[in-house]
Coordinates of C-alpha atoms and ligand atoms in Angstrom, one line a residue:
X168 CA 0.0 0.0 0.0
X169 CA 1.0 3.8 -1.1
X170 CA 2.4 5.3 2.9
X171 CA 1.7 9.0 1.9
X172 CA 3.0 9.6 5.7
X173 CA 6.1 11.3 4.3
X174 CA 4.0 12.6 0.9
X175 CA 5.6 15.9 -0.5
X176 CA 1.9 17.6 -0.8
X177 CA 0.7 20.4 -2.6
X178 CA -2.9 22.1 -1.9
X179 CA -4.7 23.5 -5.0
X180 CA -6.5 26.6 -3.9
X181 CA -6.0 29.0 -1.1
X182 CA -9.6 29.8 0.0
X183 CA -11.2 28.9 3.6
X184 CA -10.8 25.3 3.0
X185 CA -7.1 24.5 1.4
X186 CA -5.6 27.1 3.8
X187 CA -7.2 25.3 6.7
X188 CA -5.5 21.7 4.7
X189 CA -2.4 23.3 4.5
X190 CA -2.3 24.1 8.3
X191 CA -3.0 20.2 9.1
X192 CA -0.6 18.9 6.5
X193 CA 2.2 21.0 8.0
X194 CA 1.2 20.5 11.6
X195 CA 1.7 16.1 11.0
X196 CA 5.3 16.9 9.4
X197 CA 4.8 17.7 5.8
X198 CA 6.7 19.3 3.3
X199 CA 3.7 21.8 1.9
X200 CA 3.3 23.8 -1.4
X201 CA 0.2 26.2 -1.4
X202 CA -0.6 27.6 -5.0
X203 CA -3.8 29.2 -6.1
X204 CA -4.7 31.4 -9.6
X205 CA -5.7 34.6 -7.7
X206 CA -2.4 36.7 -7.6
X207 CA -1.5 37.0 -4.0
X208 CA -4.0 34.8 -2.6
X209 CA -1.5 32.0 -1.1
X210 CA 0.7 34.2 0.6
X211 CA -1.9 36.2 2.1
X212 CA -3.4 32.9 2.8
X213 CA -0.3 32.0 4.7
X214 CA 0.1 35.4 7.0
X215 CA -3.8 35.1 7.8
X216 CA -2.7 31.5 9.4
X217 CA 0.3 33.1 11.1
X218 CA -2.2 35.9 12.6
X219 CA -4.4 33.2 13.9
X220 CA -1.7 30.6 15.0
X221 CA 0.1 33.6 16.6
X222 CA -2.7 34.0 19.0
X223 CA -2.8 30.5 19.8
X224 CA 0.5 31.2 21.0
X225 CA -0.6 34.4 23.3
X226 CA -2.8 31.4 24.3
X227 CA -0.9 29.2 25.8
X228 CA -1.9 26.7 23.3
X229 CA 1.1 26.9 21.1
X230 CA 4.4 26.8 21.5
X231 CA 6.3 29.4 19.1
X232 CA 9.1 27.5 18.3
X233 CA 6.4 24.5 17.0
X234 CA 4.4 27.9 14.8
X235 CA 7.8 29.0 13.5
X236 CA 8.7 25.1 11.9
X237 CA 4.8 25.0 10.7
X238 CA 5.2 28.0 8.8
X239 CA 8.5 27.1 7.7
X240 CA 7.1 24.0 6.1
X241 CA 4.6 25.6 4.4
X242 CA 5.7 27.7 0.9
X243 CA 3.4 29.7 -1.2
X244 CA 4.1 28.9 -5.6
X245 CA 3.7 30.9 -8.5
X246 CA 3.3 27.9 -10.9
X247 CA 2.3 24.7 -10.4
X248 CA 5.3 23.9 -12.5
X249 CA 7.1 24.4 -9.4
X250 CA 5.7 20.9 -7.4
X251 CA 6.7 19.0 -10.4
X252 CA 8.2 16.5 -7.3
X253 CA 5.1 16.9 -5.0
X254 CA 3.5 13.0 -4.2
X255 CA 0.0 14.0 -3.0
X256 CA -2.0 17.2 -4.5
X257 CA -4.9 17.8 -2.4
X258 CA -7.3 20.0 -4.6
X259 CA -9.5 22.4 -3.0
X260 CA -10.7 25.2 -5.9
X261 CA -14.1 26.2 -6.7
X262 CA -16.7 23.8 -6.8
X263 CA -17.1 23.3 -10.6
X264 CA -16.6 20.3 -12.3
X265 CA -15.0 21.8 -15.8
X266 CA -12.3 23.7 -13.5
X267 CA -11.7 20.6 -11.8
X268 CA -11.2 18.2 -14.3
X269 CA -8.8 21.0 -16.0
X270 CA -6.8 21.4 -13.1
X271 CA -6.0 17.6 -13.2
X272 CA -5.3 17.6 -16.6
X273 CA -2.3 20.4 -16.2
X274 CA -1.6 18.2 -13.3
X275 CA -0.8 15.1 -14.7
X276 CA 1.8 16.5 -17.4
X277 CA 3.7 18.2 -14.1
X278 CA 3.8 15.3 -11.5
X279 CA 5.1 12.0 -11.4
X280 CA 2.7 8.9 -12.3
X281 CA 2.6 7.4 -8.8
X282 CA 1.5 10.9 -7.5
X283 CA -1.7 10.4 -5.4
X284 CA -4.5 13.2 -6.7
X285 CA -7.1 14.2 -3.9
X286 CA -10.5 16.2 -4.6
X287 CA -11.9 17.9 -1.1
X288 CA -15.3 18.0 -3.9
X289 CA -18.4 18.3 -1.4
X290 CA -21.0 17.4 -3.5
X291 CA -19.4 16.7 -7.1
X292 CA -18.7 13.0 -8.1
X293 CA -15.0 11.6 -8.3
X294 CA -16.2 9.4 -11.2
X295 CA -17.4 12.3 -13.2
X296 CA -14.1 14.1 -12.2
X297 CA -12.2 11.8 -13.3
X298 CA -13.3 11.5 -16.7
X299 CA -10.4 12.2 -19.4
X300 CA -7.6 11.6 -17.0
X301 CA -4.7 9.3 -18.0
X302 CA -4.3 7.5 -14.6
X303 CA -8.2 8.0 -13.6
X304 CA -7.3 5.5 -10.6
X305 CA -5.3 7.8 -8.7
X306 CA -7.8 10.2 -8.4
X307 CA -9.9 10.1 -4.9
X308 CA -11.6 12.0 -2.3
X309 CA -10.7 13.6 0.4
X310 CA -13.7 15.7 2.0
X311 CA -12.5 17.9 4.8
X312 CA -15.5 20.0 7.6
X313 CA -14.9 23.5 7.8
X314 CA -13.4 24.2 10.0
X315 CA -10.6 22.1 8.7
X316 CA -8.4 21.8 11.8
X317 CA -10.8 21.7 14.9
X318 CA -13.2 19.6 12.4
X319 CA -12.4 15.5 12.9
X320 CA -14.1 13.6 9.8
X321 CA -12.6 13.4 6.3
X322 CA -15.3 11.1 3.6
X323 CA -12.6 9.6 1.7
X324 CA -15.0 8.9 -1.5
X325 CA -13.8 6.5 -3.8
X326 CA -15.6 6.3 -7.7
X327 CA -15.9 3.7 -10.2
X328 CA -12.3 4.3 -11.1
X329 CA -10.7 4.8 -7.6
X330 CA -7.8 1.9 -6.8
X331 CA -8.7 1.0 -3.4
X332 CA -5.0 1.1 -2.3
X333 CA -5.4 5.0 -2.9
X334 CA -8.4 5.2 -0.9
X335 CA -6.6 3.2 1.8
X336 CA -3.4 5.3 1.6
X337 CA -5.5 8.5 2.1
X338 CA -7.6 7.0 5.0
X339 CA -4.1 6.1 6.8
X340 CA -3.1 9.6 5.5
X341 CA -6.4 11.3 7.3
X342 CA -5.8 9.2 10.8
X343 CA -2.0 10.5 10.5
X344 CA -3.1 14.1 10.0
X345 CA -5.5 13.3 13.6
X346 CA -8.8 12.8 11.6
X347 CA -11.3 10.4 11.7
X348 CA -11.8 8.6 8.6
X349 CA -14.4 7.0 6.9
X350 CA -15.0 5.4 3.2
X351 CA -17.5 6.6 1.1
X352 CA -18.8 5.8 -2.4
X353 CA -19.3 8.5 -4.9
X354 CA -23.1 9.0 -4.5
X355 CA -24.5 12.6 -4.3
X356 CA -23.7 14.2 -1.0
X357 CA -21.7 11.3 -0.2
X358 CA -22.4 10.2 3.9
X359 CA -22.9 13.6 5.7
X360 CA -24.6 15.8 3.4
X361 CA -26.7 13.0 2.0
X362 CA -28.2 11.3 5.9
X363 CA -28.8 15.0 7.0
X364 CA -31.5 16.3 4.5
X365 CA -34.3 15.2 6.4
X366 CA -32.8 17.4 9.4
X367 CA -33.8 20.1 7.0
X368 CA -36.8 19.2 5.2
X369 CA -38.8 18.1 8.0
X370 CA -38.6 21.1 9.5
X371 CA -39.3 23.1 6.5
X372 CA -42.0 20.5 5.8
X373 CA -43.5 21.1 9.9
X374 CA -43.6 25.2 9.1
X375 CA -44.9 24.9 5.9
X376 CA -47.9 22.7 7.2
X377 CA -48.1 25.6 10.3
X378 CA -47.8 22.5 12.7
X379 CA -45.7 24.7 15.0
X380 CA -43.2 27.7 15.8
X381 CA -39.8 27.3 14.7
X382 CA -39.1 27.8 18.8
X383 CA -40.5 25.2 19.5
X384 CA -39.4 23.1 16.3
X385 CA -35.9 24.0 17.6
X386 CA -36.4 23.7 20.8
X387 CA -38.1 19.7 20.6
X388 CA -34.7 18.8 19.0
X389 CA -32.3 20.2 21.0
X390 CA -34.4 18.9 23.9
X391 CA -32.6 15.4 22.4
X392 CA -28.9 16.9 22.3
X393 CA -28.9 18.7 18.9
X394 CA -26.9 21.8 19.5
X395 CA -29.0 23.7 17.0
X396 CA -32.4 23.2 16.0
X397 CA -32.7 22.9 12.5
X398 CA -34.4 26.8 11.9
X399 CA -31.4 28.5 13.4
X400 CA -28.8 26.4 11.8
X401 CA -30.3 26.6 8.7
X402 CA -30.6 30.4 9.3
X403 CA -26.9 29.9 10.2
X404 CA -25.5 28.3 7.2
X405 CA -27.6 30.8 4.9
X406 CA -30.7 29.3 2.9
X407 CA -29.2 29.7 -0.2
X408 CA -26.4 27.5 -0.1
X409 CA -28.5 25.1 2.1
X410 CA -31.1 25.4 -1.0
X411 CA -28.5 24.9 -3.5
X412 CA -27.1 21.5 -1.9
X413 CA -30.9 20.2 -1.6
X414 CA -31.4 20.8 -5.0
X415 CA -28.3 19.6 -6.1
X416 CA -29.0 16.1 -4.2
X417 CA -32.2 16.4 -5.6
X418 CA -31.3 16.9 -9.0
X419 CA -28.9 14.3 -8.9
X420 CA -30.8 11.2 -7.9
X421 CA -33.1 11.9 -11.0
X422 CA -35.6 13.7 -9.2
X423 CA -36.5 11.5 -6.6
X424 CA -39.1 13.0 -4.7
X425 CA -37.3 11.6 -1.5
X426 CA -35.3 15.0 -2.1
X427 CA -37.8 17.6 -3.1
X428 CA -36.9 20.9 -2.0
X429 CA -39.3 23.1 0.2
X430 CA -41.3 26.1 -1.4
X431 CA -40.6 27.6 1.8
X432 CA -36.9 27.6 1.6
X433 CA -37.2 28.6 -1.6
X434 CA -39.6 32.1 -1.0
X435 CA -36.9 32.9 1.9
X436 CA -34.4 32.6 -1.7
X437 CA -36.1 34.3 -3.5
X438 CA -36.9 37.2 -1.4
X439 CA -33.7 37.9 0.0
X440 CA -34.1 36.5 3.7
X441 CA -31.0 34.7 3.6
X442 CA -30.6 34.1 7.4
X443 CA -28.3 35.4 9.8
X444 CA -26.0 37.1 7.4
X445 CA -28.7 38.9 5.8
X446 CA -30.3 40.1 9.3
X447 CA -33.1 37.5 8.8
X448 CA -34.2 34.3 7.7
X449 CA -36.6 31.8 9.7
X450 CA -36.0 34.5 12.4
X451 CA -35.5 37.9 12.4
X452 CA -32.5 39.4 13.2
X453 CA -33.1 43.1 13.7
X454 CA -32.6 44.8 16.9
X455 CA -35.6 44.7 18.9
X456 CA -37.3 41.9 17.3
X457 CA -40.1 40.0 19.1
X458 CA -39.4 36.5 19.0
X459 CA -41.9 33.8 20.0
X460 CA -41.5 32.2 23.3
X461 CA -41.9 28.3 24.5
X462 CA -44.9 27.7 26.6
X463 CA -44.3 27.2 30.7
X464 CA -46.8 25.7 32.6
X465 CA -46.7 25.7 36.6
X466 CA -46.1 21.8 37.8
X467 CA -49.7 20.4 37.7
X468 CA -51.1 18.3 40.4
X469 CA -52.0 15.2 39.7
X470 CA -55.2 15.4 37.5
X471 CA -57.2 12.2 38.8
X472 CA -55.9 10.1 41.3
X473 CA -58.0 7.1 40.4
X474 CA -57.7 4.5 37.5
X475 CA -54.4 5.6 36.3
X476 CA -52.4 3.0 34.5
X477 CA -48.7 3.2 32.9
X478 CA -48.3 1.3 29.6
X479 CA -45.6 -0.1 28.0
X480 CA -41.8 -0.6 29.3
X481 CA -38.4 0.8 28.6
X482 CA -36.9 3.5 30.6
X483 CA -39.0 5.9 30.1
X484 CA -41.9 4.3 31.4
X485 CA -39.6 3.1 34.5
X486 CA -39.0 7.4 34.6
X487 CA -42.3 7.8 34.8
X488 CA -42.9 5.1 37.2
X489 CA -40.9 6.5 39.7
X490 CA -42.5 10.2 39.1
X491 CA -45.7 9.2 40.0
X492 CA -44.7 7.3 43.0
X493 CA -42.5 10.7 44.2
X494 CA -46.3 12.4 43.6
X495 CA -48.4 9.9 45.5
X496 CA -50.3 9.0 42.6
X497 CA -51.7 5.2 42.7
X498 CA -51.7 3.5 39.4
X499 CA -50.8 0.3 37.5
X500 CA -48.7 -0.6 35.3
X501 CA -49.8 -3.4 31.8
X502 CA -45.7 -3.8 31.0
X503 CA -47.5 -6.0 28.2
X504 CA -49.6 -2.8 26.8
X505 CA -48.9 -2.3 23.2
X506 CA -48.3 1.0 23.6
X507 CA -46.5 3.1 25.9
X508 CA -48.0 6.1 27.8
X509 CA -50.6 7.0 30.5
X510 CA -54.1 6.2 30.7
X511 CA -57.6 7.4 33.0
X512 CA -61.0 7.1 32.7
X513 CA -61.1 10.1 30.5
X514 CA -58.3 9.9 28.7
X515 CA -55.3 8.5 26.8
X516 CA -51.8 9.8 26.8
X517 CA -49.8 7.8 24.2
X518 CA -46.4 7.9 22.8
X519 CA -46.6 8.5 19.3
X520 CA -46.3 5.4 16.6
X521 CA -46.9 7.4 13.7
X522 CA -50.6 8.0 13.5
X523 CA -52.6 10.9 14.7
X524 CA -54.4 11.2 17.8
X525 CA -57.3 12.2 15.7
X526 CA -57.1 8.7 13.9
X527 CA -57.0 7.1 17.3
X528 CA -60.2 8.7 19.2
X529 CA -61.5 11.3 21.0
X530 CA -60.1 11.3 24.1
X531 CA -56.5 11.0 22.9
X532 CA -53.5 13.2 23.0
X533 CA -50.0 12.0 21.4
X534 CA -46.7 13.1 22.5
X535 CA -43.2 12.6 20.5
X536 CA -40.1 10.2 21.2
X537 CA -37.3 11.4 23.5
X538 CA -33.7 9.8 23.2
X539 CA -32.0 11.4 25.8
X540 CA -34.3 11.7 29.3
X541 CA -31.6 13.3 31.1
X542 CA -31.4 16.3 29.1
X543 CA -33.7 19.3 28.5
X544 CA -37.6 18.2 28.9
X545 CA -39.3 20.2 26.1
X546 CA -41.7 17.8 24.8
X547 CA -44.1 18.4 21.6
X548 CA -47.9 16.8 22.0
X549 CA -51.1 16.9 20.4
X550 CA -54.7 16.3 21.5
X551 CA -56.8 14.7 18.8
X552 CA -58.9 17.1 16.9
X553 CA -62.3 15.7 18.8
X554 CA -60.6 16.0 22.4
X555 CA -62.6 17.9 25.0
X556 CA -61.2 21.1 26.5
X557 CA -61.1 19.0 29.4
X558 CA -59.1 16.3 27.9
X559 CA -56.4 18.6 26.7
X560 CA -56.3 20.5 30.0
X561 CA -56.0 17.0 31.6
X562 CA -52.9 15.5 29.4
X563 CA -50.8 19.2 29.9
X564 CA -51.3 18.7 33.4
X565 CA -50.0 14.8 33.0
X566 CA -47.3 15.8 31.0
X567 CA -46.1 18.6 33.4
X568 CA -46.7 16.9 36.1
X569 CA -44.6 14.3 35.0
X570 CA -41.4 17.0 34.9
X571 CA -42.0 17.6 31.2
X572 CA -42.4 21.3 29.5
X573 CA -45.1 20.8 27.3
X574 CA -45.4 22.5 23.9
X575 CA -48.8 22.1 22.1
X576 CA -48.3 21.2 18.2
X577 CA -51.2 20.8 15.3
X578 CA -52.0 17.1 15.5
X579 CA -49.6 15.6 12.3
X580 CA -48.1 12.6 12.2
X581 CA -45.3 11.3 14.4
X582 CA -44.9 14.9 15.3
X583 CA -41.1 16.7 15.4
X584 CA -38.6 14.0 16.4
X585 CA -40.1 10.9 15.8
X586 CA -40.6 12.1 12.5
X587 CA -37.4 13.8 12.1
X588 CA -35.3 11.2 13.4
X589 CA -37.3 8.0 11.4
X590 CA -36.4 10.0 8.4
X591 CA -32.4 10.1 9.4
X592 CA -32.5 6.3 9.8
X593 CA -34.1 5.9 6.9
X594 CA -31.7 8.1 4.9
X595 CA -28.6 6.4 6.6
X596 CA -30.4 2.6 6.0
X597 CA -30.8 3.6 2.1
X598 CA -26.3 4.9 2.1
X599 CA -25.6 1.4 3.9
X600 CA -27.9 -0.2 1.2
X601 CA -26.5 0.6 -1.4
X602 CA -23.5 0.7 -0.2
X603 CA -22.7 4.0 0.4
X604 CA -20.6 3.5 4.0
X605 CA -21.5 0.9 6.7
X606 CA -23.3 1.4 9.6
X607 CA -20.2 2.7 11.9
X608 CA -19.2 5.3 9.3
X609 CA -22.5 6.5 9.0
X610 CA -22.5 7.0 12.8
X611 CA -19.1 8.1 12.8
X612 CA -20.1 10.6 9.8
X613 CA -22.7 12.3 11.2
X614 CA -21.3 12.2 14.8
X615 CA -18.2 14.3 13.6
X616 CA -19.0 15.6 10.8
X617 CA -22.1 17.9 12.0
X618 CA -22.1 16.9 15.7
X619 CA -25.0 14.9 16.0
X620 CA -25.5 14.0 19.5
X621 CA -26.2 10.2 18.2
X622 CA -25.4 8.4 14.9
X623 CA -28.6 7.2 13.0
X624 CA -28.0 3.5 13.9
X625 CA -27.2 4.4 17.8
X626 CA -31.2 6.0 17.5
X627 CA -32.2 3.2 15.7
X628 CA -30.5 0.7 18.7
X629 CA -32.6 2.7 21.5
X630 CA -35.8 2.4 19.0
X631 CA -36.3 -0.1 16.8
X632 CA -36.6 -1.3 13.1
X633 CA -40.2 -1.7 13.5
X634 CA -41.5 1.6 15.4
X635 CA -39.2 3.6 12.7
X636 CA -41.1 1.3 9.8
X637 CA -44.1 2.3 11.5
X638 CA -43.8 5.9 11.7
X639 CA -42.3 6.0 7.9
X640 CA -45.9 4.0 7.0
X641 CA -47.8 6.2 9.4
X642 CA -46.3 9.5 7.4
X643 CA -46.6 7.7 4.1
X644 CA -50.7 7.3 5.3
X645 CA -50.8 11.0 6.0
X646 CA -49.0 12.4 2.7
X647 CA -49.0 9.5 -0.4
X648 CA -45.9 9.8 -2.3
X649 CA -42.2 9.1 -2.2
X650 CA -40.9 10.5 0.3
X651 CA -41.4 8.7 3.0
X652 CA -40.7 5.3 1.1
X653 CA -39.0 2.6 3.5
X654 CA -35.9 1.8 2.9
X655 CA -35.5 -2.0 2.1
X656 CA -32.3 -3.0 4.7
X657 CA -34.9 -1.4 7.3
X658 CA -37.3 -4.2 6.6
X659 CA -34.9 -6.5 6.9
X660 CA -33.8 -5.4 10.2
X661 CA -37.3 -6.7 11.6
Ligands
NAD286 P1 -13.0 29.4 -1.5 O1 -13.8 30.2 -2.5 O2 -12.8 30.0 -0.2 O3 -11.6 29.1 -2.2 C1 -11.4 28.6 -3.5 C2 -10.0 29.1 -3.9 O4 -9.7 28.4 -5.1 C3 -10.0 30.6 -4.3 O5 -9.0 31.2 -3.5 C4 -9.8 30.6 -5.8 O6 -9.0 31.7 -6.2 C5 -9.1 29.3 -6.0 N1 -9.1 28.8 -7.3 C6 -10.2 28.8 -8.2 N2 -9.9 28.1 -9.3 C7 -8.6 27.8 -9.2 C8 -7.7 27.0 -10.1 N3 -8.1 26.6 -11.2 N4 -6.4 26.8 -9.6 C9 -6.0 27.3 -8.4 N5 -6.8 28.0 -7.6 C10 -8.1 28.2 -8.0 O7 -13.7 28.0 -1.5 P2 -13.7 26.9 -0.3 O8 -14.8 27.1 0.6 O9 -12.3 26.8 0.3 O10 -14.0 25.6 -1.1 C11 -13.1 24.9 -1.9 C12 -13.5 23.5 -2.1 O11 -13.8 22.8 -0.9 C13 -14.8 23.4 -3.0 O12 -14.7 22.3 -3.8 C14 -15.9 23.2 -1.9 O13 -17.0 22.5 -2.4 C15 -15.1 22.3 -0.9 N6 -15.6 22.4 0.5 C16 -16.0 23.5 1.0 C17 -16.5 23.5 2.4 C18 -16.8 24.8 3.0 O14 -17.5 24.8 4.1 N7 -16.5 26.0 2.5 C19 -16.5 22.3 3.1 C20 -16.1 21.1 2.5 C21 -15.7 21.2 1.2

């Protein structure tokens, strides 16, 4: 196998991402070139690094002496004539497939034939860029997270042409460099852009259907460790580039209408309201603004203190178990109940399988999934359209009595995170399908690549192939259509 450990590298393009390459490549030992077209733009590249190492220094995080030999490995070029000895290019130039394939054209009459070529591409496919190259099986992916050095994943994408020693060499390459590497096959959006749409479109699907707020939308799934709901990251990243990658993913599996892109996202475009960087998006941004707030509700006492029985098992029915035993309420508990919840004469509290509360009764109210009880308790629940005023009063004062915050949402299927995070599994069971990466990098990926607090396979470990099936068939009920098709190694999990 190729050992790139002592490669001679040069980065192709001195923007956010190859500067940030540069850094890492010099920090594990390497000899590094730096060349980009724009006049000036490596060497200002490389004094914007020495500004910012230069305060890790002040920082106490650096030693100077370990700055000055990083910088001293790292030389700006005028011509890519002059890495005619390099062994590893790592490309990372604008995201267009013509430049691309250009670029490695030039390349391969300058460097030797056992020179390893690397694409950081986030969304374009090795195969395509590969096309009219000499020695197409050298060519490979190496996707770096911006922020390349504090980021920890690298996709290394292989296409139809890669030779898997190169993808080995550059996944040895990425764990020597202090990365976390995973394999990938050249599919659109590869592992971490691909398994995270639905993060997105749910969301966009749940405010375009005015099922909620996007506080509380945010606020459901950071209630299971997400550090950003998916309004104010998407507000973050800027809707058009998130609307660009949808419809590229889209676009690229043939219109699948898995991938359809929201109308929402789409007015928010098209009328400037970018997100954060254009002083408003989802929210608004301006001075002043009024923003929506999360309901609070004083702890409840207990609502009826006869005829209450738990349902179901798992920890969170142990939780609640012990809750109502702390609050003196008598009840009993079916462990063999085929759902889990809280029921009384007058009414049913039931963790949501999918289907409405509506399609269930009258007296029903639904609330989501939770996959981490120890953090925040925001919970989203919905009372079935026929439900008394005394019924919905009655499951608040359950749910907040059982330490819960309860939001009220419109009564759609599976609600926020059981919908959202069915739709993750599914995504990820469809990569490992068709054999995109296994199971581990798909947790890895999305761990470290856009700090999940769970991969899609841990979820699917504390649910199960079945409930998620369920709630997939439950949404499919509720909306007809594609997109909430079941992916096939799913079933066979059952
Ligand atoms: P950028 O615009 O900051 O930098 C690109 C640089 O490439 C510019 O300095 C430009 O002058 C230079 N360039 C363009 N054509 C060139 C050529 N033919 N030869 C040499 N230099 C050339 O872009 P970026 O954000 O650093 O992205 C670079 C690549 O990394 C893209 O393929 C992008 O999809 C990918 N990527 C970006 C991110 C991100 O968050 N920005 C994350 C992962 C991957």
């Amino acid at each position: 196998m190729t050992d790139l450990r002592k490669a001679k590298v040069l980065v192709v393009g001195a923007g956010i991402m190859g500067a940030g390459i540069a850094q890492v490549a010099a920090q594990a030992g390497h000899t590094v070139q730096l060349f980009d077209v724009r006049e000036g733009a490596a060497p200002s590249a490389i004094n914007k690094l020495r500004s910012s190492l230069a305060t890790l220094v002040a920082k106490g995080k650096m030693q100077s002496a370990d700055v000055d030999a990083l910088l001293g490995r790292i030389a700006p070029i005028a011509s890519l004539h002059d890495a005619a000895s390099c062994t590893l290019v790592v490309e990372a130039i604008v995201e267009n497939v013509d430049g691309k394939r250009v670029l490695w054209q030039q390349l391969e009459a300058i460097v030797a034939d056992d020179c390893v070529l690397a694409s950081n591409t986030s969304s374009i496919s090795i195969t395509a860029m590969a096309q009219g190259l000499r020695l197409p099986q050298r060519l490979v992916g190496m996707h770096f997270f911006n922020p390349v050095p504090l980021m920890k994943l690298v996709e290394v994408v292989s296409g139809l042409h890669t030779a898997a020693p190169v993808a080995d060499a550059i996944f040895s390459l990425a764990q020597h460099w202090g990365k976390v590497a995973v394999h990938a096959r050249s599919t659109p959006g590869f592992i971490v852009n691909r398994i995270a749409r639905p993060y997105y479109a749910e969301a966009l699907a749940l405010l375009q259907e005015q099922c909620t707020s996007p506080v509380v939308l945010d606020a459901c799934l950071k209630a299971i460790g997400f550090r950003m709901g998916p309004c104010e990251l998407m507000d973050l990243i800027g809707h058009d580039t998130n609307f660009a990658v949808t419809q590229s993913v889209y676009q690229a599996n043939f219109y699948d209408k898995r991938y359809v892109p929201s109308l929402l996202q789409r007015e928010l475009v098209d009328g400037g309201l970018l997100g954060r960087k254009s002083g408003r998006g989802i929210y608004d941004y301006a001075e002043g603004a009024a923003h929506a707030q999360l309901a609070t509700l004083a702890t409840a006492a207990a609502p009826a203190l006869s005829g209450v029985t738990l349902h179901g098992s798992g920890s969170r029915m142990d939780a609640w178990a012990h809750r109502l035993s702390d609050a003196d309420v008598g009840f009993t508990h079916d462990r063999s109940s085929d759902w889990s919840g809280l029921s009384t004469p007058t009414l049913q509290l039931r963790q949501t399988d999918g289907r409405t509360a509506t399609s269930l009764g009258a007296n029903v109210a639904v609330f989501d999934m939770a996959f981490a009880p120890e953090g925040s308790r925001v919970l989203a629940w919905a009372p079935s359209l026929r439900a008394s005023a005394e019924c919905k009063s009655e499951a608040q004062d359950w749910l907040s009595l059982l330490g819960y915050q309860p939001q009220q949402v419109a009564d759609q299927s599976a609600l926020i995170v059981a919908r959202t995070v069915a739709m993750l599994i599914n995504e990820a069971a469809d990569a490992v399908q068709q054999g995109v990466c296994t199971v581990e990098g798909a947790n890895q990926a999305m761990r470290l690549g856009v700090n999940y607090p769970a991969g899609p396979f841990d979820w699917l470990s504390a649910w199960s192939a079945q409930g998620v099936i369920d709630v997939l068939q439950a949404l499919d009920t509720q909306y007809r259509g594609e997109r909430y098709r079941v992916s096939p190694w799913l079933r066979q999990q059952v």
